Amino acid sequence: MSDNPRSRTVTQGVQRTPNRAMLRSVGFGDSDFDKPIIGIASGYSTITPCNLGLGELATHAETAARESGAMPQIFGTITISDGISMGTPGMRYSLVSREVIADSIETVGNGQSMDGMLAIGGCDKNMPGAMIAIARLNIPAIFVYGGTIKPGHLRDKDLTIVSAFEAVGQYTAKLISAEELREVEANACPGAGSCGGMYTANTMSSAFEAMGMSLPYSSTMAAEDAEKGASTAESARVLVEAVRKQILPRDILTRQAFENAIAVIMALGGSTNAVLHLLAIARAAEVDLTIDDFETIRRKVPVLCDLKPSGEYVVTQFHEAGGVPQVMRMLLDHGLLHGDALTITGKTLAETLADVPSEPRGDQQVIHAWDDPVYAEGHLAILKGNLAEEGAVAKISGIAQRSIRGPARVFDSEEQCMTAILDNQIKAGDVVVIRYEGPKGGPGMREMLSPTSAIIGAGLGDKVGLITDGRFSGGTYGMVVGHVAPEAAVGGNIALIEEGDEITIDADSLTLELHVDETELDQRRKAWQPRETDAKPGSVLAKYAKLVSSASKGAITG
C-alpha cells in the first residue's frame, strides 16, 4: 500500500525513524512498513455480558487482517452497561459514553494515522459511538457486532433482561412471590451477548447491516456461536480489500443508506433509541436527516417481525428464520429500499440480496409474510403538539389503547416516579410525567426502563400513559412517549405541567397535548426558573450538559 498517503507518512525519510523504531517494538519488521495499518477498536470488558466476548473477536480480526496483508493494531474503548446502571444515577453516563467512545476512536484513528478501522461493539452505546467515529474519520471501516445473548429459560418461557425488570413490578403488585422473582433474576441472562430481544443493541446492529457497514447476517448472530468468530475474521478480510479499493464510509453512509436503515428498523419493531442514534450518525456523516423523516418512512413500512419486547420471539430465533437479509429482500421487492446503495463489500444492496428468497419460510412464525404483517404501519411514531413542539418519539406497537387522556402525575426525577409506582400510587387513567431527565436536564438522558417495566408488571401497561424528556430502553413498550423536546431543563412546556393537568397522548393523530390555555401557560412560563445542575464543574456530565443539543437533533455535542 505504498500509494496510500497515510502509510507513506511512516516511511518518508530519516525524520520518521523514531516512528519506525516504536512500531518495530510492537512487531513490525522491514517488510511491514508498506502494509496498511488497521486499527481494531475493541470494546472488550467484563463489565457487562454484552462485551464479554469482544476480546476473542478482536483476536480473530487481528489474525485475519495480518493474513490478508495488513498490520492490525488493537486498542480499547469504554463501555457502560445500561442494564446494570438502569434505575441508578450511573445511568446518566450511558448516553454520555456514546460521545466518549466516538471521541476515543476518532482520536486513535487520526492520532495514529490508521489506514482502516474495524470497530467491535456489543453494548448499546459502543455501536453508535463507533459509527459516529467512523463517519468522522472517513477511512475504510467496518463494524463488527459482538452478538446477541441466547435466551434464558424458566419452565416453558424464554427470558430476557426485561423479564427481570417486569418481575419487579409483578412482585410489587403481589402477582408473583419473592422466590419466583429470584428465579427470573437467576435465569434471565445465561451467558455472553447483548440483550436478546429487538432492543437497542440488536436494533443498531441490524441498522448497520442495512446500511452496508456490516456483513450480511452478522447483526443477529449469537455471541457464543462459532459463526460469530468466522464472520469477524471475514469482516477483517473485507476491510483490508476495502482499504485497497479505498471504499470510504461516506461512500456508504449516504441519505439512501439512512433511509434503508429506518425502513428496516420499522419492519423489525426496533428501539426508539434508533431515532436518536441515527440522527447523530447522520450529523457526523454530514447527511441531511431530520426527525420528520422517520415519520415519513413509518407510514410506508409495515412491521413484519414478531419480536420482543412487544412480540413473542427473541433475536436468535429471528436469525434462524432468515434474519435481516430476509426482511431486506421483502422490503426491496416492494420498493421500500434503495437497491443501488453501496456496501462495504463493494457490492450494491441489490447484489447482496440476490440469492435471498423473496418470501420467508413457511416453517417459522418470526417473520410474517408481506400480506400478513404484524402491523400495517411502522411502530416508531413522531408525536408533536404543545408538549413537544420539536417532536417526541413513541413506540406504538403492542398497545391495545392508542389514545389516553388523563390527569398528570408529575415527577421531577425517575427515582420519585419509581417510589410512587412501588407504593401503588399510580392508578389506571393516569398520565405519568417524568421530567428533568433530558440531555441537559439529567444531565445524560437516562432510560426509563425501571418505571415502564414496573407499570407493565403491575398490570397497568394499557391503562397508564407516560411521557418523559428522557429516553426509553429498547425493552420498553406500552403507551409511553420519550425524547420530549424542548426538554424541561431549557424551559420546554413539559416543565410547566402541574399535578392534575389533563394530558392527551394520541397515537393515531400523533399528538401530545397539554390541556391548559395559553394565558395560563404564559403565566407559568414567566414564573419558571431553570434548575441548577448537580454535575460537578469540570466533570464529564457538566461538559456534556454545556455542549449537548436537543434530543430532536440526536443529543449530539458538536
CSV table of C-alpha atoms in Angstrom, one decimal, residues 24-452:
chain,number,residue,atom,x,y,z
A,24,ARG,CA,9.3,-2.4,15.5
A,25,SER,CA,8.8,-2.8,19.2
A,26,VAL,CA,5.2,-3.9,18.7
A,27,GLY,CA,6.0,-6.4,16.0
A,28,PHE,CA,6.8,-4.6,12.7
A,29,GLY,CA,9.5,-5.9,10.5
A,30,ASP,CA,11.2,-4.3,7.5
A,31,SER,CA,8.5,-5.7,5.1
A,32,ASP,CA,5.6,-4.4,7.2
A,33,PHE,CA,6.0,-0.7,6.9
A,34,ASP,CA,4.4,-0.5,3.5
A,35,LYS,CA,1.3,-2.5,4.6
A,36,PRO,CA,-1.9,-0.8,5.6
A,37,ILE,CA,-2.3,-0.3,9.4
A,38,ILE,CA,-5.7,-1.5,10.5
A,39,GLY,CA,-7.0,-0.2,13.8
A,40,ILE,CA,-9.1,-2.7,15.7
A,41,ALA,CA,-11.2,-0.7,18.2
A,42,SER,CA,-12.4,-3.2,20.8
A,43,GLY,CA,-15.0,-2.5,23.5
A,44,TYR,CA,-13.9,-5.7,25.4
A,45,SER,CA,-14.7,-5.6,29.1
A,46,THR,CA,-16.0,-7.8,31.8
A,47,ILE,CA,-18.3,-5.1,33.0
A,48,THR,CA,-21.2,-6.5,31.0
A,49,PRO,CA,-22.1,-9.7,29.2
A,50,CYS,CA,-22.6,-7.6,26.0
A,51,ASN,CA,-18.9,-7.0,25.7
A,52,LEU,CA,-17.6,-10.2,27.4
A,53,GLY,CA,-16.7,-11.9,24.1
A,54,LEU,CA,-15.2,-9.0,22.3
A,55,GLY,CA,-11.6,-9.7,23.2
A,56,GLU,CA,-11.8,-13.1,21.4
A,57,LEU,CA,-13.4,-11.5,18.4
A,58,ALA,CA,-10.6,-8.9,18.3
A,59,THR,CA,-8.1,-11.7,18.1
A,60,HIS,CA,-10.0,-13.3,15.2
A,61,ALA,CA,-9.9,-9.9,13.4
A,62,GLU,CA,-6.2,-9.4,14.1
A,63,THR,CA,-5.3,-12.8,12.7
A,64,ALA,CA,-7.3,-12.4,9.6
A,65,ALA,CA,-6.1,-8.9,8.9
A,66,ARG,CA,-2.5,-10.0,9.2
A,67,GLU,CA,-3.1,-13.0,6.9
A,68,SER,CA,-4.7,-10.6,4.4
A,69,GLY,CA,-1.5,-8.4,4.2
A,70,ALA,CA,-2.3,-5.7,6.7
A,71,MET,CA,-0.8,-4.7,10.1
A,72,PRO,CA,-3.5,-4.8,12.7
A,73,GLN,CA,-3.2,-2.8,16.0
A,74,ILE,CA,-5.7,-3.4,18.7
A,75,PHE,CA,-6.8,-0.6,21.1
A,76,GLY,CA,-9.6,-0.4,23.7
A,77,THR,CA,-12.5,1.8,24.3
A,78,ILE,CA,-15.0,2.0,27.2
A,79,THR,CA,-18.5,0.7,27.8
A,80,ILE,CA,-21.3,1.5,30.2
A,81,SER,CA,-23.8,-1.3,30.8
A,82,ASP,CA,-27.3,0.2,30.5
A,83,GLY,CA,-28.8,-2.9,32.1
A,84,ILE,CA,-26.6,-2.7,35.2
A,85,SER,CA,-26.8,1.1,35.6
A,86,MET,CA,-30.6,1.2,34.9
A,87,GLY,CA,-32.5,3.0,37.6
A,88,THR,CA,-29.4,4.4,39.2
A,89,PRO,CA,-27.5,7.7,39.0
A,90,GLY,CA,-25.0,5.8,36.9
A,91,MET,CA,-27.4,5.7,34.0
A,92,ARG,CA,-26.7,9.4,33.5
A,93,TYR,CA,-23.4,8.3,32.0
A,94,SER,CA,-24.8,6.0,29.4
A,95,LEU,CA,-25.6,8.4,26.5
A,96,VAL,CA,-22.6,10.5,27.5
A,97,SER,CA,-20.5,7.4,26.9
A,98,ARG,CA,-21.6,7.4,23.2
A,99,GLU,CA,-19.7,10.7,22.8
A,100,VAL,CA,-16.7,9.5,24.8
A,101,ILE,CA,-16.5,6.3,22.6
A,102,ALA,CA,-16.7,8.3,19.4
A,103,ASP,CA,-14.1,10.7,20.6
A,104,SER,CA,-11.7,8.0,21.6
A,105,ILE,CA,-11.9,6.0,18.4
A,106,GLU,CA,-11.6,9.2,16.3
A,107,THR,CA,-8.6,10.3,18.4
A,108,VAL,CA,-6.7,7.0,17.9
A,109,GLY,CA,-7.7,6.7,14.3
A,110,ASN,CA,-6.3,10.1,13.4
A,111,GLY,CA,-3.6,10.3,16.0
A,112,GLN,CA,-2.0,7.1,14.8
A,113,SER,CA,-2.7,7.7,11.1
A,114,MET,CA,-4.7,4.4,10.7
A,115,ASP,CA,-5.4,3.3,7.1
A,116,GLY,CA,-8.6,1.4,8.1
A,117,MET,CA,-10.8,0.8,11.2
A,118,LEU,CA,-12.6,-2.3,12.4
A,119,ALA,CA,-14.8,-1.5,15.3
A,120,ILE,CA,-16.1,-4.2,17.6
A,121,GLY,CA,-19.0,-3.3,19.9
A,122,GLY,CA,-21.6,-5.0,22.0
A,123,CYS,CA,-23.4,-2.8,24.4
A,124,ASP,CA,-25.8,-0.1,23.3
A,125,LYS,CA,-23.5,2.9,23.1
A,126,ASN,CA,-20.4,1.1,21.7
A,127,MET,CA,-22.3,0.8,18.5
A,128,PRO,CA,-23.5,4.3,17.6
A,129,GLY,CA,-20.3,5.7,19.2
A,130,ALA,CA,-18.2,3.7,16.9
A,131,MET,CA,-20.2,4.6,13.8
A,132,ILE,CA,-20.1,8.3,14.7
A,133,ALA,CA,-16.3,8.0,14.8
A,134,ILE,CA,-16.2,6.0,11.5
A,135,ALA,CA,-18.2,8.8,9.8
A,136,ARG,CA,-15.9,11.4,11.2
A,137,LEU,CA,-12.7,9.6,10.3
A,138,ASN,CA,-13.9,8.6,6.8
A,139,ILE,CA,-11.2,6.0,6.3
A,140,PRO,CA,-12.2,2.5,5.1
A,141,ALA,CA,-14.1,0.9,8.0
A,142,ILE,CA,-16.4,-1.9,9.0
A,143,PHE,CA,-18.4,-2.6,12.2
A,144,VAL,CA,-18.5,-6.0,13.9
A,145,TYR,CA,-21.3,-6.7,16.3
A,146,GLY,CA,-20.3,-8.8,19.4
A,147,GLY,CA,-23.6,-10.8,19.1
A,148,THR,CA,-26.8,-11.3,20.9
A,149,ILE,CA,-27.3,-13.3,24.1
A,150,LYS,CA,-29.2,-16.5,23.9
A,151,PRO,CA,-32.5,-16.5,25.8
A,152,GLY,CA,-32.7,-17.6,29.4
A,153,HIS,CA,-35.3,-20.2,30.2
A,154,LEU,CA,-37.6,-20.7,33.2
A,155,ARG,CA,-40.0,-23.6,32.8
A,156,ASP,CA,-41.8,-23.1,29.5
A,157,LYS,CA,-40.8,-19.4,29.0
A,158,ASP,CA,-38.0,-17.6,27.2
A,159,LEU,CA,-36.5,-14.9,29.3
A,160,THR,CA,-34.5,-11.7,28.6
A,161,ILE,CA,-33.2,-8.9,30.8
A,162,VAL,CA,-36.5,-7.2,30.5
A,163,SER,CA,-38.2,-10.2,32.2
A,164,ALA,CA,-36.3,-9.3,35.4
A,165,PHE,CA,-37.4,-5.7,35.3
A,166,GLU,CA,-41.0,-6.6,34.7
A,167,ALA,CA,-40.8,-9.3,37.5
A,168,VAL,CA,-40.1,-6.4,40.0
A,169,GLY,CA,-43.4,-4.8,39.1
A,170,GLN,CA,-45.2,-8.2,39.3
A,171,TYR,CA,-43.8,-8.8,42.7
A,172,THR,CA,-44.7,-5.3,43.9
A,173,ALA,CA,-48.3,-5.9,42.6
A,174,LYS,CA,-48.3,-9.3,44.5
A,175,LEU,CA,-48.7,-11.2,41.3
A,176,ILE,CA,-45.6,-13.4,41.9
A,177,SER,CA,-43.7,-14.5,45.0
A,178,ALA,CA,-40.3,-13.4,46.2
A,179,GLU,CA,-39.0,-16.9,45.2
A,180,GLU,CA,-40.5,-16.5,41.7
A,181,LEU,CA,-38.8,-13.1,41.4
A,182,ARG,CA,-35.5,-14.7,42.4
A,183,GLU,CA,-35.9,-17.5,39.8
A,184,VAL,CA,-36.5,-15.0,37.0
A,185,GLU,CA,-33.5,-12.9,38.0
A,186,ALA,CA,-31.3,-16.0,38.2
A,187,ASN,CA,-32.2,-17.3,34.8
A,188,ALA,CA,-32.7,-14.2,32.6
A,189,CYS,CA,-29.1,-13.9,31.3
A,190,PRO,CA,-27.4,-17.2,30.7
A,191,GLY,CA,-24.1,-16.0,29.1
A,192,ALA,CA,-22.3,-13.6,26.9
A,193,GLY,CA,-24.0,-11.3,24.4
A,194,SER,CA,-26.2,-8.3,24.2
A,195,CYS,CA,-29.8,-8.2,25.4
A,196,GLY,CA,-31.8,-10.8,23.5
A,197,GLY,CA,-34.9,-9.0,22.1
A,198,MET,CA,-35.1,-6.4,19.4
A,199,TYR,CA,-33.8,-3.9,22.0
A,200,THR,CA,-31.3,-1.1,21.3
A,201,ALA,CA,-28.1,-3.2,20.6
A,202,ASN,CA,-29.8,-5.6,18.2
A,203,THR,CA,-31.7,-2.7,16.6
A,204,MET,CA,-28.5,-0.8,15.9
A,205,SER,CA,-26.6,-3.9,14.7
A,206,SER,CA,-29.5,-4.5,12.3
A,207,ALA,CA,-29.4,-0.9,11.2
A,208,PHE,CA,-25.7,-1.1,10.4
A,209,GLU,CA,-26.2,-4.2,8.4
A,210,ALA,CA,-29.0,-2.5,6.5
A,211,MET,CA,-26.6,0.5,5.8
A,212,GLY,CA,-24.0,-1.8,4.4
A,213,MET,CA,-21.4,-1.2,7.1
A,214,SER,CA,-21.6,-4.7,8.5
A,215,LEU,CA,-21.6,-8.1,6.7
A,216,PRO,CA,-24.9,-9.9,5.8
A,217,TYR,CA,-26.4,-12.0,8.6
A,218,SER,CA,-23.8,-10.7,11.1
A,219,SER,CA,-26.2,-8.5,13.1
A,220,THR,CA,-28.3,-11.3,14.5
A,221,MET,CA,-25.7,-14.0,15.3
A,222,ALA,CA,-25.4,-15.3,18.9
A,223,ALA,CA,-22.3,-14.1,20.7
A,224,GLU,CA,-21.3,-17.6,21.8
A,225,ASP,CA,-21.8,-19.4,18.4
A,226,ALA,CA,-18.8,-20.3,16.2
A,227,GLU,CA,-20.2,-18.4,13.2
A,228,LYS,CA,-19.6,-15.1,15.1
A,229,GLY,CA,-15.9,-15.6,15.1
A,230,ALA,CA,-15.9,-16.7,11.5
A,231,SER,CA,-17.9,-13.6,10.5
A,232,THR,CA,-15.5,-11.4,12.4
A,233,ALA,CA,-12.5,-12.8,10.5
A,234,GLU,CA,-14.3,-12.4,7.2
A,235,SER,CA,-15.1,-8.8,8.2
A,236,ALA,CA,-11.3,-8.1,8.6
A,237,ARG,CA,-10.6,-9.6,5.2
A,238,VAL,CA,-13.3,-7.5,3.6
A,239,LEU,CA,-11.9,-4.4,5.3
A,240,VAL,CA,-8.4,-5.0,4.0
A,241,GLU,CA,-9.9,-5.2,0.5
A,242,ALA,CA,-11.8,-2.0,1.1
A,243,VAL,CA,-8.6,-0.3,2.0
A,244,ARG,CA,-7.0,-1.4,-1.2
A,245,LYS,CA,-10.1,-0.2,-3.2
A,246,GLN,CA,-10.5,2.9,-1.0
A,247,ILE,CA,-14.2,2.3,-0.3
A,248,LEU,CA,-14.9,5.1,2.3
A,249,PRO,CA,-17.6,5.3,4.9
A,250,ARG,CA,-19.2,8.4,3.4
A,251,ASP,CA,-19.5,6.5,0.1
A,252,ILE,CA,-21.7,4.1,2.0
A,253,LEU,CA,-23.3,6.3,4.7
A,254,THR,CA,-25.5,8.3,2.2
A,255,ARG,CA,-29.0,9.5,2.5
A,256,GLN,CA,-30.1,6.3,0.8
A,257,ALA,CA,-28.4,4.2,3.5
A,258,PHE,CA,-30.1,6.1,6.3
A,259,GLU,CA,-33.5,5.6,4.6
A,260,ASN,CA,-32.7,1.9,4.2
A,261,ALA,CA,-31.8,1.6,7.9
A,262,ILE,CA,-35.0,3.4,9.0
A,263,ALA,CA,-37.2,1.1,6.9
A,264,VAL,CA,-35.5,-2.0,8.3
A,265,ILE,CA,-35.9,-0.7,11.9
A,266,MET,CA,-39.6,-0.1,11.3
A,267,ALA,CA,-40.1,-3.6,9.8
A,268,LEU,CA,-38.3,-5.2,12.8
A,269,GLY,CA,-40.1,-3.3,15.5
A,270,GLY,CA,-36.8,-1.8,16.7
A,271,SER,CA,-35.9,0.5,19.6
A,272,THR,CA,-36.8,4.2,20.0
A,273,ASN,CA,-33.2,4.9,20.6
A,274,ALA,CA,-32.5,4.3,16.9
A,275,VAL,CA,-34.1,7.7,16.2
A,276,LEU,CA,-31.5,9.4,18.5
A,277,HIS,CA,-28.5,7.5,17.2
A,278,LEU,CA,-29.2,7.6,13.5
A,279,LEU,CA,-29.7,11.4,13.7
A,280,ALA,CA,-26.3,11.7,15.5
A,281,ILE,CA,-24.6,9.4,13.0
A,282,ALA,CA,-26.1,11.4,10.1
A,283,ARG,CA,-24.8,14.6,11.5
A,284,ALA,CA,-21.3,13.1,11.7
A,285,ALA,CA,-21.6,11.9,8.1
A,286,GLU,CA,-22.9,15.3,7.0
A,287,VAL,CA,-26.2,13.7,5.8
A,288,ASP,CA,-29.4,15.8,6.0
A,289,LEU,CA,-31.7,13.7,8.1
A,290,THR,CA,-34.4,15.0,10.4
A,291,ILE,CA,-36.8,13.5,13.0
A,292,ASP,CA,-39.6,14.0,10.5
A,293,ASP,CA,-38.0,11.6,8.1
A,294,PHE,CA,-38.8,8.7,10.5
A,295,GLU,CA,-42.5,9.5,10.3
A,296,THR,CA,-42.5,9.7,6.5
A,297,ILE,CA,-40.9,6.2,6.3
A,298,ARG,CA,-43.0,4.8,9.1
A,299,ARG,CA,-46.2,5.3,7.1
A,300,LYS,CA,-44.9,3.3,4.2
A,301,VAL,CA,-43.3,0.3,6.0
A,302,PRO,CA,-45.2,-2.5,7.8
A,303,VAL,CA,-43.9,-4.3,10.9
A,304,LEU,CA,-43.1,-7.7,9.6
A,305,CYS,CA,-41.4,-9.3,12.7
A,306,ASP,CA,-43.0,-10.6,15.9
A,307,LEU,CA,-40.1,-9.8,18.2
A,308,LYS,CA,-39.7,-8.9,21.9
A,309,PRO,CA,-40.4,-6.6,23.7
A,310,SER,CA,-43.9,-6.2,22.3
A,311,GLY,CA,-43.8,-9.5,20.4
A,312,GLU,CA,-43.1,-13.2,21.1
A,313,TYR,CA,-39.7,-14.1,19.8
A,314,VAL,CA,-36.0,-13.4,20.5
A,315,VAL,CA,-33.3,-12.4,18.1
A,316,THR,CA,-31.6,-15.9,17.9
A,317,GLN,CA,-35.0,-17.2,16.6
A,318,PHE,CA,-35.1,-14.3,14.1
A,319,HIS,CA,-31.6,-15.2,12.9
A,320,GLU,CA,-32.7,-18.8,12.4
A,321,ALA,CA,-35.8,-17.6,10.4
A,322,GLY,CA,-33.6,-15.6,7.9
A,323,GLY,CA,-32.5,-12.5,9.8
A,324,VAL,CA,-32.1,-9.1,8.4
A,325,PRO,CA,-31.4,-10.2,4.8
A,326,GLN,CA,-34.8,-11.9,4.6
A,327,VAL,CA,-36.6,-8.7,5.8
A,328,MET,CA,-34.5,-6.5,3.5
A,329,ARG,CA,-35.3,-8.7,0.4
A,330,MET,CA,-39.0,-8.3,1.1
A,331,LEU,CA,-38.7,-4.5,1.5
A,332,LEU,CA,-36.6,-4.3,-1.6
A,333,ASP,CA,-39.1,-6.3,-3.7
A,334,HIS,CA,-41.8,-3.9,-2.6
A,335,GLY,CA,-39.9,-0.8,-3.5
A,336,LEU,CA,-39.0,0.3,0.1
A,337,LEU,CA,-35.2,0.0,-0.1
A,338,HIS,CA,-32.7,1.6,-2.3
A,339,GLY,CA,-31.1,-1.4,-4.0
A,340,ASP,CA,-28.3,0.6,-5.6
A,341,ALA,CA,-26.8,1.6,-2.2
A,342,LEU,CA,-23.2,0.6,-1.9
A,343,THR,CA,-22.0,-1.8,0.9
A,344,ILE,CA,-18.6,-2.3,2.4
A,345,THR,CA,-18.0,-5.4,0.2
A,346,GLY,CA,-18.2,-3.3,-2.9
A,347,LYS,CA,-21.5,-4.8,-3.9
A,348,THR,CA,-24.7,-3.0,-4.1
A,349,LEU,CA,-27.5,-3.9,-1.7
A,350,ALA,CA,-29.5,-5.5,-4.5
A,351,GLU,CA,-26.5,-7.6,-5.5
A,352,THR,CA,-26.0,-8.6,-1.9
A,353,LEU,CA,-29.6,-9.8,-1.6
A,354,ALA,CA,-29.9,-11.5,-5.0
A,355,ASP,CA,-29.9,-15.1,-3.6
A,356,VAL,CA,-32.2,-14.4,-0.6
A,357,PRO,CA,-35.7,-15.8,-1.1
A,358,SER,CA,-38.5,-13.3,-1.8
A,359,GLU,CA,-40.7,-14.7,0.9
A,360,PRO,CA,-40.0,-16.0,4.4
A,361,ARG,CA,-40.0,-19.8,5.0
A,362,GLY,CA,-43.3,-21.3,6.0
A,363,ASP,CA,-41.9,-23.3,8.9
A,364,GLN,CA,-41.3,-20.2,11.1
A,365,GLN,CA,-43.5,-17.6,12.7
A,366,VAL,CA,-41.0,-14.8,13.5
A,367,ILE,CA,-41.0,-13.1,10.1
A,368,HIS,CA,-44.5,-12.6,8.7
A,369,ALA,CA,-45.5,-12.8,5.0
A,370,TRP,CA,-45.9,-9.5,3.3
A,371,ASP,CA,-49.7,-9.8,3.1
A,372,ASP,CA,-49.9,-10.8,6.8
A,373,PRO,CA,-47.9,-8.1,8.6
A,374,VAL,CA,-47.8,-7.8,12.4
A,375,TYR,CA,-48.9,-4.2,11.9
A,376,ALA,CA,-49.8,-2.4,8.7
A,377,GLU,CA,-47.5,0.6,9.5
A,378,GLY,CA,-44.3,1.2,11.4
A,379,HIS,CA,-44.2,1.4,15.1
A,380,LEU,CA,-41.9,4.4,15.9
A,381,ALA,CA,-44.1,7.4,15.7
A,382,ILE,CA,-43.1,11.0,15.9
A,383,LEU,CA,-45.7,12.9,18.1
A,384,LYS,CA,-46.0,16.7,18.1
A,385,GLY,CA,-48.1,19.2,19.9
A,386,ASN,CA,-47.8,21.9,22.6
A,387,LEU,CA,-45.9,19.4,24.8
A,388,ALA,CA,-43.5,18.5,22.0
A,389,GLU,CA,-43.0,21.3,19.5
A,390,GLU,CA,-39.8,19.8,18.3
A,391,GLY,CA,-41.2,16.3,18.4
A,392,ALA,CA,-41.3,13.2,20.7
A,393,VAL,CA,-40.9,9.5,20.0
A,394,ALA,CA,-43.4,6.8,20.8
A,395,LYS,CA,-43.3,3.1,20.2
A,396,ILE,CA,-46.9,2.4,19.3
A,397,SER,CA,-46.7,-1.4,18.6
A,398,GLY,CA,-48.2,-3.8,21.1
A,399,ILE,CA,-50.6,-1.3,22.6
A,400,ALA,CA,-54.3,-2.0,22.9
A,401,GLN,CA,-55.2,1.6,23.8
A,402,ARG,CA,-53.9,4.0,21.2
A,403,SER,CA,-55.2,7.2,22.9
A,404,ILE,CA,-55.4,8.3,26.5
A,405,ARG,CA,-56.5,11.5,28.2
A,406,GLY,CA,-55.9,11.7,31.9
A,407,PRO,CA,-54.6,13.7,34.9
A,408,ALA,CA,-50.9,14.4,35.1
A,409,ARG,CA,-48.9,12.7,37.8
A,410,VAL,CA,-45.7,14.9,37.8
A,411,PHE,CA,-42.3,13.7,38.9
A,412,ASP,CA,-39.0,15.7,38.6
A,413,SER,CA,-36.8,12.5,38.5
A,414,GLU,CA,-37.0,8.8,37.8
A,415,GLU,CA,-36.5,8.0,41.4
A,416,GLN,CA,-39.5,10.0,42.5
A,417,CYS,CA,-41.7,8.2,40.0
A,418,MET,CA,-40.4,4.7,40.9
A,419,THR,CA,-41.2,5.3,44.6
A,420,ALA,CA,-44.8,6.3,43.6
A,421,ILE,CA,-45.2,3.2,41.4
A,422,LEU,CA,-43.9,0.8,44.0
A,423,ASP,CA,-46.1,2.4,46.6
A,424,ASN,CA,-49.1,1.7,44.3
A,425,GLN,CA,-49.9,5.4,44.0
A,426,ILE,CA,-50.3,5.3,40.2
A,427,LYS,CA,-53.8,4.4,39.1
A,428,ALA,CA,-55.5,3.4,35.8
A,429,GLY,CA,-56.1,6.5,33.7
A,430,ASP,CA,-53.1,8.5,35.0
A,431,VAL,CA,-50.6,10.1,32.7
A,432,VAL,CA,-47.2,9.9,34.4
A,433,VAL,CA,-44.7,12.7,33.6
A,434,ILE,CA,-41.0,12.2,34.3
A,435,ARG,CA,-39.1,15.4,33.6
A,436,TYR,CA,-35.7,17.0,34.0
A,437,GLU,CA,-34.2,13.7,32.7
A,438,GLY,CA,-33.4,15.1,29.2
A,439,PRO,CA,-29.9,15.5,27.7
A,440,LYS,CA,-29.2,18.8,29.6
A,441,GLY,CA,-31.5,18.2,32.5
A,442,GLY,CA,-30.3,14.8,33.6
A,443,PRO,CA,-27.7,15.5,32.5
A,444,GLY,CA,-27.4,12.5,30.4
A,445,MET,CA,-31.0,11.5,29.3
A,446,ARG,CA,-31.5,8.3,31.3
A,447,GLU,CA,-33.6,5.5,30.1
A,448,MET,CA,-36.9,4.9,32.0
A,449,LEU,CA,-37.0,1.1,31.8
A,450,SER,CA,-37.5,0.6,35.5
A,451,PRO,CA,-40.7,2.7,35.7
A,452,THR,CA,-42.2,1.4,32.5
